[in-house]
C-alpha cells in the first residue's frame, strides 16, 4: 500500500488489485514465518514475479501437507483395524506340518539336505545333483591345492634367487676386483698406439724382406757364370745375408705374435667408451644382461626338472 499513487486512490480497480496483492504478501509472510520457525527469513526482492513464485510454492506445500495428513490417517485406520482383528501367531504351513511329523533324525537329515543344497547353490535337492556338485567341488579344490603348492614352491625359488642376486649385486658394488681401473682409457690408447706402430714396422720389414729375397735371387743368377773362387767368396757373402734375413724374419714373426696379442687385448675393450665413467656403466650394464641370461637359464632348467 505504500507504493500507491494519487491516481490509484481514485481508481477502484487498481485499489482492489493493490489490496489483494497486500493480502497475498501478508499470507506469504505468515507462511514463511511458520516455515522458518524462529529463524530470520532471508531478504528478497518484492515484485510480482517473486509473489507469483512464492504463491505457487506455498500452494504446492499445502497440497503436500494435505496428502501427508491423508496418508497418515489411512495408516492409523489400518493399524486400528489390525489391532481389532489380530492374526494367529502360529500359522499352519506345509513345512511346519512336515516337520511336526518327522522324527528327530529325519528332521536333522532334512535340515542337512536343505543346508547342503543352499550352500552348493543348487537348483534341486536331488541326491544325484548334490553328488555331482560335491565331486566337481572336490576336483576343483584339489586342483587349486596343487596350483597353490606349485606357486609356493615357485615363490620360494624366486625368493632364493632374489637373495642371491642381491648378494651378487652387493659384491659387484663393493668388491674392488669388479671396479673398472682408473687407467683403462690410457691403457686402451697405449694398446691402440702400439698396435699401429707394430703394424707399420711389420709392413716395413716385409718390404725389406722382399727386397732382400729379390736381391739374393739376382746375385745367385749373376754368380752362376763367374769363376769358382769368386763364386765361393760370393757364396760366403750370400750365406751371411741369408743368415741376417732369417734372423730378421724371426724377429718379424715375434713382432707379429705380439701384434696379434695386442689386437686381442684391444678387441676385449672395443665396445667400451673412452671415458672411465661411461666405460664403467657399460660394464655394469653387460653384467646385468649376463645375470638376466643366467636367470633365464636357471628358469628353463627348473621347468625341465619339474616336467
PDB file of C-alpha atoms in Angstrom:
ATOM      1  CA  UNK A   1       0.000   0.000   0.000  1.00  0.00           C
ATOM      2  CA  UNK A   2       2.998   2.313   0.312  1.00  0.00           C
ATOM      3  CA  UNK A   3       3.533   2.497  -3.456  1.00  0.00           C
ATOM      4  CA  UNK A   4       0.019   3.764  -4.240  1.00  0.00           C
ATOM      5  CA  UNK A   5      -0.139   6.958  -6.268  1.00  0.00           C
ATOM      6  CA  UNK A   6      -2.809   9.648  -6.263  1.00  0.00           C
ATOM      7  CA  UNK A   7      -4.299   8.205  -9.470  1.00  0.00           C
ATOM      8  CA  UNK A   8      -4.523   4.760  -7.888  1.00  0.00           C
ATOM      9  CA  UNK A   9      -6.515   6.122  -4.949  1.00  0.00           C
ATOM     10  CA  UNK A  10      -9.236   7.344  -7.300  1.00  0.00           C
ATOM     11  CA  UNK A  11      -9.247   4.076  -9.369  1.00  0.00           C
ATOM     12  CA  UNK A  12     -11.366   1.385  -7.673  1.00  0.00           C
ATOM     13  CA  UNK A  13      -9.941  -1.467  -9.779  1.00  0.00           C
ATOM     14  CA  UNK A  14      -6.344  -0.610  -9.003  1.00  0.00           C
ATOM     15  CA  UNK A  15      -7.197  -0.140  -5.367  1.00  0.00           C
ATOM     16  CA  UNK A  16      -8.735  -3.638  -5.240  1.00  0.00           C
ATOM     17  CA  UNK A  17      -5.669  -5.040  -7.002  1.00  0.00           C
ATOM     18  CA  UNK A  18      -3.329  -3.409  -4.509  1.00  0.00           C
ATOM     19  CA  UNK A  19      -5.391  -4.690  -1.565  1.00  0.00           C
ATOM     20  CA  UNK A  20      -5.373  -8.229  -2.982  1.00  0.00           C
ATOM     21  CA  UNK A  21      -1.627  -8.023  -3.510  1.00  0.00           C
ATOM     22  CA  UNK A  22      -1.133  -6.783   0.046  1.00  0.00           C
ATOM     23  CA  UNK A  23      -3.210  -9.698   1.353  1.00  0.00           C
ATOM     24  CA  UNK A  24      -1.130 -12.139  -0.700  1.00  0.00           C
ATOM     25  CA  UNK A  25       2.092 -10.700   0.696  1.00  0.00           C
ATOM     26  CA  UNK A  26       0.656 -10.967   4.204  1.00  0.00           C
ATOM     27  CA  UNK A  27      -0.144 -14.657   3.631  1.00  0.00           C
ATOM     28  CA  UNK A  28       3.327 -15.258   2.185  1.00  0.00           C
ATOM     29  CA  UNK A  29       4.987 -13.538   5.145  1.00  0.00           C
ATOM     30  CA  UNK A  30       2.910 -15.618   7.564  1.00  0.00           C
ATOM     31  CA  UNK A  31       3.759 -18.828   5.714  1.00  0.00           C
ATOM     32  CA  UNK A  32       7.486 -18.016   5.631  1.00  0.00           C
ATOM     33  CA  UNK A  33       7.481 -17.158   9.344  1.00  0.00           C
ATOM     34  CA  UNK A  34       5.807 -20.509  10.085  1.00  0.00           C
ATOM     35  CA  UNK A  35       8.296 -22.427   7.942  1.00  0.00           C
ATOM     36  CA  UNK A  36      11.387 -20.755   9.390  1.00  0.00           C
ATOM     37  CA  UNK A  37      10.035 -21.098  12.968  1.00  0.00           C
ATOM     38  CA  UNK A  38      12.040 -18.525  14.878  1.00  0.00           C
ATOM     39  CA  UNK A  39      14.794 -18.105  12.307  1.00  0.00           C
ATOM     40  CA  UNK A  40      15.321 -14.989  10.286  1.00  0.00           C
ATOM     41  CA  UNK A  41      13.557 -15.012   6.946  1.00  0.00           C
ATOM     42  CA  UNK A  42      16.049 -14.270   4.121  1.00  0.00           C
ATOM     43  CA  UNK A  43      15.626 -10.956   2.377  1.00  0.00           C
ATOM     44  CA  UNK A  44      14.418 -10.946  -1.214  1.00  0.00           C
ATOM     45  CA  UNK A  45      13.092  -8.535  -3.791  1.00  0.00           C
ATOM     46  CA  UNK A  46       9.344  -7.977  -3.545  1.00  0.00           C
ATOM     47  CA  UNK A  47       7.889  -7.849  -7.041  1.00  0.00           C
ATOM     48  CA  UNK A  48       5.105  -9.533  -8.979  1.00  0.00           C
ATOM     49  CA  UNK A  49       7.264 -12.412 -10.228  1.00  0.00           C
ATOM     50  CA  UNK A  50       8.531 -13.198  -6.737  1.00  0.00           C
ATOM     51  CA  UNK A  51       4.990 -13.066  -5.366  1.00  0.00           C
ATOM     52  CA  UNK A  52       3.755 -15.433  -8.075  1.00  0.00           C
ATOM     53  CA  UNK A  53       6.556 -17.941  -7.439  1.00  0.00           C
ATOM     54  CA  UNK A  54       6.055 -17.856  -3.665  1.00  0.00           C
ATOM     55  CA  UNK A  55       2.283 -18.325  -4.015  1.00  0.00           C
ATOM     56  CA  UNK A  56       2.807 -21.395  -6.222  1.00  0.00           C
ATOM     57  CA  UNK A  57       5.344 -22.748  -3.760  1.00  0.00           C
ATOM     58  CA  UNK A  58       3.031 -22.229  -0.781  1.00  0.00           C
ATOM     59  CA  UNK A  59       0.113 -23.889  -2.593  1.00  0.00           C
ATOM     60  CA  UNK A  60       2.292 -26.896  -3.519  1.00  0.00           C
ATOM     61  CA  UNK A  61       3.476 -27.125   0.070  1.00  0.00           C
ATOM     62  CA  UNK A  62      -0.082 -27.043   1.376  1.00  0.00           C
ATOM     63  CA  UNK A  63      -1.116 -29.803  -1.039  1.00  0.00           C
ATOM     64  CA  UNK A  64       1.827 -31.929   0.071  1.00  0.00           C
ATOM     65  CA  UNK A  65       0.888 -31.389   3.721  1.00  0.00           C
ATOM     66  CA  UNK A  66      -2.692 -32.410   2.977  1.00  0.00           C
ATOM     67  CA  UNK A  67      -1.556 -35.570   1.156  1.00  0.00           C
ATOM     68  CA  UNK A  68       0.716 -36.482   4.028  1.00  0.00           C
ATOM     69  CA  UNK A  69      -2.100 -35.965   6.511  1.00  0.00           C
ATOM     70  CA  UNK A  70      -4.381 -38.208   4.455  1.00  0.00           C
ATOM     71  CA  UNK A  71      -1.662 -40.892   4.231  1.00  0.00           C
ATOM     72  CA  UNK A  72      -1.075 -40.769   7.983  1.00  0.00           C
ATOM     73  CA  UNK A  73      -4.818 -41.055   8.570  1.00  0.00           C
ATOM     74  CA  UNK A  74      -5.008 -44.132   6.370  1.00  0.00           C
ATOM     75  CA  UNK A  75      -2.108 -45.707   8.249  1.00  0.00           C
ATOM     76  CA  UNK A  76      -3.761 -45.011  11.596  1.00  0.00           C
ATOM     77  CA  UNK A  77      -7.019 -46.575  10.406  1.00  0.00           C
ATOM     78  CA  UNK A  78      -5.131 -49.628   9.134  1.00  0.00           C
ATOM     79  CA  UNK A  79      -3.354 -50.029  12.465  1.00  0.00           C
ATOM     80  CA  UNK A  80      -6.647 -49.774  14.310  1.00  0.00           C
ATOM     81  CA  UNK A  81      -8.116 -52.464  12.062  1.00  0.00           C
ATOM     82  CA  UNK A  82      -5.142 -54.768  12.658  1.00  0.00           C
ATOM     83  CA  UNK A  83      -5.327 -54.214  16.397  1.00  0.00           C
ATOM     84  CA  UNK A  84      -9.038 -55.011  16.363  1.00  0.00           C
ATOM     85  CA  UNK A  85      -8.560 -58.246  14.361  1.00  0.00           C
ATOM     86  CA  UNK A  86      -5.175 -59.819  15.323  1.00  0.00           C
ATOM     87  CA  UNK A  87      -3.793 -62.629  13.121  1.00  0.00           C
ATOM     88  CA  UNK A  88      -2.982 -66.001  14.686  1.00  0.00           C
ATOM     89  CA  UNK A  89       0.657 -66.295  15.730  1.00  0.00           C
ATOM     90  CA  UNK A  90       1.019 -69.939  14.795  1.00  0.00           C
ATOM     91  CA  UNK A  91       0.104 -70.238  11.134  1.00  0.00           C
ATOM     92  CA  UNK A  92      -0.052 -73.760   9.832  1.00  0.00           C
ATOM     93  CA  UNK A  93       2.189 -74.250   6.783  1.00  0.00           C
ATOM     94  CA  UNK A  94       3.154 -77.386   4.825  1.00  0.00           C
ATOM     95  CA  UNK A  95       6.706 -77.107   6.110  1.00  0.00           C
ATOM     96  CA  UNK A  96       5.629 -76.906   9.738  1.00  0.00           C
ATOM     97  CA  UNK A  97       3.263 -79.840   9.218  1.00  0.00           C
ATOM     98  CA  UNK A  98       6.065 -81.887   7.641  1.00  0.00           C
ATOM     99  CA  UNK A  99       8.485 -81.004  10.429  1.00  0.00           C
ATOM    100  CA  UNK A 100       5.972 -81.944  13.096  1.00  0.00           C
ATOM    101  CA  UNK A 101       5.545 -85.448  11.603  1.00  0.00           C
ATOM    102  CA  UNK A 102       9.283 -86.150  11.242  1.00  0.00           C
ATOM    103  CA  UNK A 103      11.436 -87.940  13.773  1.00  0.00           C
ATOM    104  CA  UNK A 104      14.441 -86.098  15.249  1.00  0.00           C
ATOM    105  CA  UNK A 105      16.821 -87.942  12.919  1.00  0.00           C
ATOM    106  CA  UNK A 106      14.590 -87.230   9.913  1.00  0.00           C
ATOM    107  CA  UNK A 107      14.347 -83.561  10.864  1.00  0.00           C
ATOM    108  CA  UNK A 108      18.146 -83.405  11.173  1.00  0.00           C
ATOM    109  CA  UNK A 109      18.543 -85.073   7.764  1.00  0.00           C
ATOM    110  CA  UNK A 110      16.076 -82.650   6.180  1.00  0.00           C
ATOM    111  CA  UNK A 111      17.931 -79.685   7.664  1.00  0.00           C
ATOM    112  CA  UNK A 112      21.293 -81.052   6.457  1.00  0.00           C
ATOM    113  CA  UNK A 113      19.901 -81.642   2.964  1.00  0.00           C
ATOM    114  CA  UNK A 114      18.491 -78.127   2.753  1.00  0.00           C
ATOM    115  CA  UNK A 115      21.682 -76.563   4.102  1.00  0.00           C
ATOM    116  CA  UNK A 116      23.825 -78.522   1.622  1.00  0.00           C
ATOM    117  CA  UNK A 117      21.613 -77.516  -1.308  1.00  0.00           C
ATOM    118  CA  UNK A 118      21.711 -73.831  -0.356  1.00  0.00           C
ATOM    119  CA  UNK A 119      25.466 -73.885   0.318  1.00  0.00           C
ATOM    120  CA  UNK A 120      26.226 -75.504  -3.044  1.00  0.00           C
ATOM    121  CA  UNK A 121      23.800 -73.111  -4.774  1.00  0.00           C
ATOM    122  CA  UNK A 122      21.939 -75.934  -6.496  1.00  0.00           C
ATOM    123  CA  UNK A 123      18.536 -75.644  -8.194  1.00  0.00           C
ATOM    124  CA  UNK A 124      17.433 -79.044  -6.919  1.00  0.00           C
ATOM    125  CA  UNK A 125      17.922 -81.171  -3.818  1.00  0.00           C
ATOM    126  CA  UNK A 126      18.165 -84.427  -5.766  1.00  0.00           C
ATOM    127  CA  UNK A 127      20.919 -86.733  -4.472  1.00  0.00           C
ATOM    128  CA  UNK A 128      22.435 -87.110  -7.964  1.00  0.00           C
ATOM    129  CA  UNK A 129      22.713 -83.331  -8.358  1.00  0.00           C
ATOM    130  CA  UNK A 130      24.308 -82.940  -4.934  1.00  0.00           C
ATOM    131  CA  UNK A 131      26.741 -85.815  -5.623  1.00  0.00           C
ATOM    132  CA  UNK A 132      27.867 -84.315  -8.954  1.00  0.00           C
ATOM    133  CA  UNK A 133      28.289 -80.909  -7.331  1.00  0.00           C
ATOM    134  CA  UNK A 134      30.357 -82.371  -4.481  1.00  0.00           C
ATOM    135  CA  UNK A 135      32.599 -84.249  -6.934  1.00  0.00           C
ATOM    136  CA  UNK A 136      33.087 -81.105  -9.014  1.00  0.00           C
ATOM    137  CA  UNK A 137      33.920 -79.039  -5.929  1.00  0.00           C
ATOM    138  CA  UNK A 138      36.336 -81.701  -4.687  1.00  0.00           C
ATOM    139  CA  UNK A 139      38.122 -81.803  -8.043  1.00  0.00           C
ATOM    140  CA  UNK A 140      38.322 -78.006  -8.160  1.00  0.00           C
ATOM    141  CA  UNK A 141      39.610 -77.885  -4.583  1.00  0.00           C
ATOM    142  CA  UNK A 142      42.322 -80.456  -5.336  1.00  0.00           C
ATOM    143  CA  UNK A 143      43.378 -78.584  -8.475  1.00  0.00           C
ATOM    144  CA  UNK A 144      43.573 -75.314  -6.573  1.00  0.00           C
ATOM    145  CA  UNK A 145      45.571 -77.003  -3.814  1.00  0.00           C
ATOM    146  CA  UNK A 146      48.093 -78.333  -6.362  1.00  0.00           C
ATOM    147  CA  UNK A 147      48.368 -74.939  -8.021  1.00  0.00           C
ATOM    148  CA  UNK A 148      48.855 -73.274  -4.649  1.00  0.00           C
ATOM    149  CA  UNK A 149      51.635 -75.724  -3.790  1.00  0.00           C
ATOM    150  CA  UNK A 150      53.311 -75.050  -7.136  1.00  0.00           C
ATOM    151  CA  UNK A 151      53.024 -71.296  -6.598  1.00  0.00           C
ATOM    152  CA  UNK A 152      54.512 -71.591  -3.114  1.00  0.00           C
ATOM    153  CA  UNK A 153      57.431 -73.615  -4.486  1.00  0.00           C
ATOM    154  CA  UNK A 154      57.958 -71.052  -7.219  1.00  0.00           C
ATOM    155  CA  UNK A 155      57.789 -68.248  -4.676  1.00  0.00           C
ATOM    156  CA  UNK A 156      60.426 -69.945  -2.529  1.00  0.00           C
ATOM    157  CA  UNK A 157      62.671 -70.367  -5.568  1.00  0.00           C
ATOM    158  CA  UNK A 158      62.196 -66.735  -6.599  1.00  0.00           C
ATOM    159  CA  UNK A 159      62.956 -65.534  -3.077  1.00  0.00           C
ATOM    160  CA  UNK A 160      66.132 -67.610  -3.075  1.00  0.00           C
ATOM    161  CA  UNK A 161      67.160 -66.225  -6.466  1.00  0.00           C
ATOM    162  CA  UNK A 162      66.337 -62.720  -5.283  1.00  0.00           C
ATOM    163  CA  UNK A 163      68.597 -63.184  -2.266  1.00  0.00           C
ATOM    164  CA  UNK A 164      71.410 -64.479  -4.492  1.00  0.00           C
ATOM    165  CA  UNK A 165      71.018 -61.568  -6.881  1.00  0.00           C
ATOM    166  CA  UNK A 166      71.139 -59.058  -4.055  1.00  0.00           C
ATOM    167  CA  UNK A 167      74.271 -60.734  -2.721  1.00  0.00           C
ATOM    168  CA  UNK A 168      75.887 -60.619  -6.166  1.00  0.00           C
ATOM    169  CA  UNK A 169      74.831 -57.013  -6.643  1.00  0.00           C
ATOM    170  CA  UNK A 170      76.317 -56.066  -3.280  1.00  0.00           C
ATOM    171  CA  UNK A 171      79.539 -57.839  -4.214  1.00  0.00           C
ATOM    172  CA  UNK A 172      79.637 -56.036  -7.559  1.00  0.00           C
ATOM    173  CA  UNK A 173      79.254 -52.697  -5.810  1.00  0.00           C
ATOM    174  CA  UNK A 174      81.748 -53.369  -3.012  1.00  0.00           C
ATOM    175  CA  UNK A 175      84.400 -55.732  -4.427  1.00  0.00           C
ATOM    176  CA  UNK A 176      87.321 -53.753  -5.878  1.00  0.00           C
ATOM    177  CA  UNK A 177      88.007 -56.565  -8.358  1.00  0.00           C
ATOM    178  CA  UNK A 178      84.861 -55.669 -10.308  1.00  0.00           C
ATOM    179  CA  UNK A 179      85.602 -51.966 -10.489  1.00  0.00           C
ATOM    180  CA  UNK A 180      86.914 -50.527 -13.714  1.00  0.00           C
ATOM    181  CA  UNK A 181      90.568 -49.485 -13.292  1.00  0.00           C
ATOM    182  CA  UNK A 182      91.176 -45.768 -13.474  1.00  0.00           C
ATOM    183  CA  UNK A 183      93.908 -46.251 -16.076  1.00  0.00           C
ATOM    184  CA  UNK A 184      91.689 -48.180 -18.502  1.00  0.00           C
ATOM    185  CA  UNK A 185      91.294 -45.337 -21.068  1.00  0.00           C
ATOM    186  CA  UNK A 186      95.030 -44.647 -21.039  1.00  0.00           C
ATOM    187  CA  UNK A 187      95.852 -48.359 -21.392  1.00  0.00           C
ATOM    188  CA  UNK A 188      93.439 -48.660 -24.302  1.00  0.00           C
ATOM    189  CA  UNK A 189      95.034 -45.703 -26.064  1.00  0.00           C
ATOM    190  CA  UNK A 190      98.517 -47.152 -25.439  1.00  0.00           C
ATOM    191  CA  UNK A 191      97.477 -50.523 -26.879  1.00  0.00           C
ATOM    192  CA  UNK A 192      95.983 -48.876 -29.952  1.00  0.00           C
ATOM    193  CA  UNK A 193      99.092 -46.764 -30.464  1.00  0.00           C
ATOM    194  CA  UNK A 194     101.413 -49.764 -30.033  1.00  0.00           C
ATOM    195  CA  UNK A 195      99.313 -51.782 -32.485  1.00  0.00           C
ATOM    196  CA  UNK A 196      99.563 -49.069 -35.124  1.00  0.00           C
ATOM    197  CA  UNK A 197     103.346 -48.781 -34.662  1.00  0.00           C
ATOM    198  CA  UNK A 198     103.858 -52.541 -34.844  1.00  0.00           C
ATOM    199  CA  UNK A 199     101.691 -52.800 -37.963  1.00  0.00           C
ATOM    200  CA  UNK A 200     103.808 -50.114 -39.613  1.00  0.00           C
ATOM    201  CA  UNK A 201     107.024 -51.917 -38.634  1.00  0.00           C
ATOM    202  CA  UNK A 202     105.672 -55.231 -39.932  1.00  0.00           C
ATOM    203  CA  UNK A 203     104.923 -53.685 -43.298  1.00  0.00           C
ATOM    204  CA  UNK A 204     108.400 -52.122 -43.339  1.00  0.00           C
ATOM    205  CA  UNK A 205     110.107 -55.436 -42.512  1.00  0.00           C
ATOM    206  CA  UNK A 206     108.015 -57.272 -45.081  1.00  0.00           C
ATOM    207  CA  UNK A 207     109.158 -54.795 -47.733  1.00  0.00           C
ATOM    208  CA  UNK A 208     112.795 -55.196 -46.671  1.00  0.00           C
ATOM    209  CA  UNK A 209     112.486 -58.990 -46.662  1.00  0.00           C
ATOM    210  CA  UNK A 210     111.003 -58.958 -50.155  1.00  0.00           C
ATOM    211  CA  UNK A 211     113.780 -56.711 -51.443  1.00  0.00           C
ATOM    212  CA  UNK A 212     116.463 -58.902 -49.837  1.00  0.00           C
ATOM    213  CA  UNK A 213     114.968 -62.063 -51.310  1.00  0.00           C
ATOM    214  CA  UNK A 214     114.838 -60.409 -54.721  1.00  0.00           C
ATOM    215  CA  UNK A 215     118.499 -59.238 -54.410  1.00  0.00           C
ATOM    216  CA  UNK A 216     119.633 -62.690 -53.261  1.00  0.00           C
ATOM    217  CA  UNK A 217     117.940 -64.326 -56.235  1.00  0.00           C
ATOM    218  CA  UNK A 218     119.584 -61.834 -58.630  1.00  0.00           C
ATOM    219  CA  UNK A 219     123.015 -62.351 -57.172  1.00  0.00           C
ATOM    220  CA  UNK A 220     122.559 -66.099 -57.378  1.00  0.00           C
ATOM    221  CA  UNK A 221     121.744 -65.872 -61.063  1.00  0.00           C
ATOM    222  CA  UNK A 222     124.656 -63.453 -61.713  1.00  0.00           C
ATOM    223  CA  UNK A 223     127.212 -65.620 -59.869  1.00  0.00           C
ATOM    224  CA  UNK A 224     126.492 -68.750 -61.896  1.00  0.00           C
ATOM    225  CA  UNK A 225     128.841 -67.558 -64.786  1.00  0.00           C
ATOM    226  CA  UNK A 226     131.756 -66.433 -62.599  1.00  0.00           C
ATOM    227  CA  UNK A 227     134.874 -68.339 -61.575  1.00  0.00           C
ATOM    228  CA  UNK A 228     134.802 -70.903 -58.848  1.00  0.00           C
ATOM    229  CA  UNK A 229     136.913 -68.774 -56.444  1.00  0.00           C
ATOM    230  CA  UNK A 230     134.796 -65.725 -56.986  1.00  0.00           C
ATOM    231  CA  UNK A 231     131.707 -67.860 -56.692  1.00  0.00           C
ATOM    232  CA  UNK A 232     132.960 -69.240 -53.409  1.00  0.00           C
ATOM    233  CA  UNK A 233     133.585 -65.769 -51.978  1.00  0.00           C
ATOM    234  CA  UNK A 234     130.202 -64.611 -53.229  1.00  0.00           C
ATOM    235  CA  UNK A 235     128.583 -67.682 -51.721  1.00  0.00           C
ATOM    236  CA  UNK A 236     130.029 -66.822 -48.310  1.00  0.00           C
ATOM    237  CA  UNK A 237     128.542 -63.329 -48.572  1.00  0.00           C
ATOM    238  CA  UNK A 238     125.188 -64.745 -49.615  1.00  0.00           C
ATOM    239  CA  UNK A 239     125.183 -67.093 -46.641  1.00  0.00           C
ATOM    240  CA  UNK A 240     125.801 -64.192 -44.294  1.00  0.00           C
ATOM    241  CA  UNK A 241     122.994 -62.214 -45.887  1.00  0.00           C
ATOM    242  CA  UNK A 242     120.667 -65.189 -45.688  1.00  0.00           C
ATOM    243  CA  UNK A 243     121.501 -65.634 -42.004  1.00  0.00           C
ATOM    244  CA  UNK A 244     120.696 -61.977 -41.435  1.00  0.00           C
ATOM    245  CA  UNK A 245     117.412 -62.396 -43.328  1.00  0.00           C
ATOM    246  CA  UNK A 246     116.490 -65.420 -41.226  1.00  0.00           C
ATOM    247  CA  UNK A 247     117.226 -63.514 -38.021  1.00  0.00           C
ATOM    248  CA  UNK A 248     115.102 -60.607 -39.203  1.00  0.00           C
ATOM    249  CA  UNK A 249     112.344 -62.992 -40.186  1.00  0.00           C
ATOM    250  CA  UNK A 250     112.441 -64.498 -36.689  1.00  0.00           C
ATOM    251  CA  UNK A 251     112.173 -61.021 -35.172  1.00  0.00           C
ATOM    252  CA  UNK A 252     109.334 -60.268 -37.577  1.00  0.00           C
ATOM    253  CA  UNK A 253     107.400 -63.383 -36.535  1.00  0.00           C
ATOM    254  CA  UNK A 254     107.844 -62.459 -32.869  1.00  0.00           C
ATOM    255  CA  UNK A 255     106.534 -58.966 -33.599  1.00  0.00           C
ATOM    256  CA  UNK A 256     103.572 -60.433 -35.464  1.00  0.00           C
ATOM    257  CA  UNK A 257     102.712 -62.598 -32.461  1.00  0.00           C
ATOM    258  CA  UNK A 258     102.943 -59.584 -30.175  1.00  0.00           C
ATOM    259  CA  UNK A 259     100.725 -57.570 -32.510  1.00  0.00           C
ATOM    260  CA  UNK A 260      98.124 -60.332 -32.577  1.00  0.00           C
ATOM    261  CA  UNK A 261      98.164 -60.493 -28.779  1.00  0.00           C
ATOM    262  CA  UNK A 262      97.746 -56.720 -28.514  1.00  0.00           C
ATOM    263  CA  UNK A 263      94.896 -56.822 -31.028  1.00  0.00           C
ATOM    264  CA  UNK A 264      93.119 -59.461 -28.945  1.00  0.00           C
ATOM    265  CA  UNK A 265      93.520 -57.309 -25.831  1.00  0.00           C
ATOM    266  CA  UNK A 266      92.211 -54.253 -27.672  1.00  0.00           C
ATOM    267  CA  UNK A 267      89.216 -56.192 -29.049  1.00  0.00           C
ATOM    268  CA  UNK A 268      88.160 -57.002 -25.478  1.00  0.00           C
ATOM    269  CA  UNK A 269      87.656 -53.261 -24.897  1.00  0.00           C
ATOM    270  CA  UNK A 270      86.397 -52.471 -28.395  1.00  0.00           C
ATOM    271  CA  UNK A 271      82.794 -51.745 -27.350  1.00  0.00           C
ATOM    272  CA  UNK A 272      83.652 -49.592 -24.323  1.00  0.00           C
ATOM    273  CA  UNK A 273      83.575 -45.773 -24.392  1.00  0.00           C
ATOM    274  CA  UNK A 274      86.796 -43.811 -23.979  1.00  0.00           C
ATOM    275  CA  UNK A 275      85.669 -42.132 -20.729  1.00  0.00           C
ATOM    276  CA  UNK A 276      86.104 -44.013 -17.484  1.00  0.00           C
ATOM    277  CA  UNK A 277      82.616 -43.445 -16.028  1.00  0.00           C
ATOM    278  CA  UNK A 278      80.932 -44.333 -19.300  1.00  0.00           C
ATOM    279  CA  UNK A 279      83.039 -47.492 -19.583  1.00  0.00           C
ATOM    280  CA  UNK A 280      82.142 -48.439 -16.010  1.00  0.00           C
ATOM    281  CA  UNK A 281      78.419 -48.007 -16.724  1.00  0.00           C
ATOM    282  CA  UNK A 282      78.740 -50.114 -19.861  1.00  0.00           C
ATOM    283  CA  UNK A 283      80.470 -52.888 -17.890  1.00  0.00           C
ATOM    284  CA  UNK A 284      77.661 -52.743 -15.284  1.00  0.00           C
ATOM    285  CA  UNK A 285      75.007 -52.985 -17.994  1.00  0.00           C
ATOM    286  CA  UNK A 286      76.705 -56.012 -19.543  1.00  0.00           C
ATOM    287  CA  UNK A 287      76.902 -57.666 -16.130  1.00  0.00           C
ATOM    288  CA  UNK A 288      73.154 -57.092 -15.611  1.00  0.00           C
ATOM    289  CA  UNK A 289      72.458 -58.657 -19.019  1.00  0.00           C
ATOM    290  CA  UNK A 290      74.653 -61.598 -18.074  1.00  0.00           C
ATOM    291  CA  UNK A 291      72.689 -62.050 -14.828  1.00  0.00           C
ATOM    292  CA  UNK A 292      69.411 -61.886 -16.777  1.00  0.00           C
ATOM    293  CA  UNK A 293      70.601 -64.601 -19.163  1.00  0.00           C
ATOM    294  CA  UNK A 294      71.719 -66.687 -16.203  1.00  0.00           C
ATOM    295  CA  UNK A 295      68.283 -66.310 -14.558  1.00  0.00           C
ATOM    296  CA  UNK A 296      66.534 -67.357 -17.748  1.00  0.00           C
ATOM    297  CA  UNK A 297      68.821 -70.370 -17.969  1.00  0.00           C
ATOM    298  CA  UNK A 298      68.038 -71.324 -14.359  1.00  0.00           C
ATOM    299  CA  UNK A 299      64.301 -70.847 -15.008  1.00  0.00           C
ATOM    300  CA  UNK A 300      64.397 -73.126 -18.044  1.00  0.00           C
ATOM    301  CA  UNK A 301      66.361 -75.681 -16.079  1.00  0.00           C
ATOM    302  CA  UNK A 302      63.793 -75.512 -13.253  1.00  0.00           C
ATOM    303  CA  UNK A 303      60.930 -76.050 -15.714  1.00  0.00           C
ATOM    304  CA  UNK A 304      62.729 -79.069 -17.190  1.00  0.00           C
ATOM    305  CA  UNK A 305      63.240 -80.508 -13.698  1.00  0.00           C
ATOM    306  CA  UNK A 306      59.549 -80.034 -12.787  1.00  0.00           C
ATOM    307  CA  UNK A 307      58.445 -81.708 -16.021  1.00  0.00           C
TER     308      UNK A 307
END
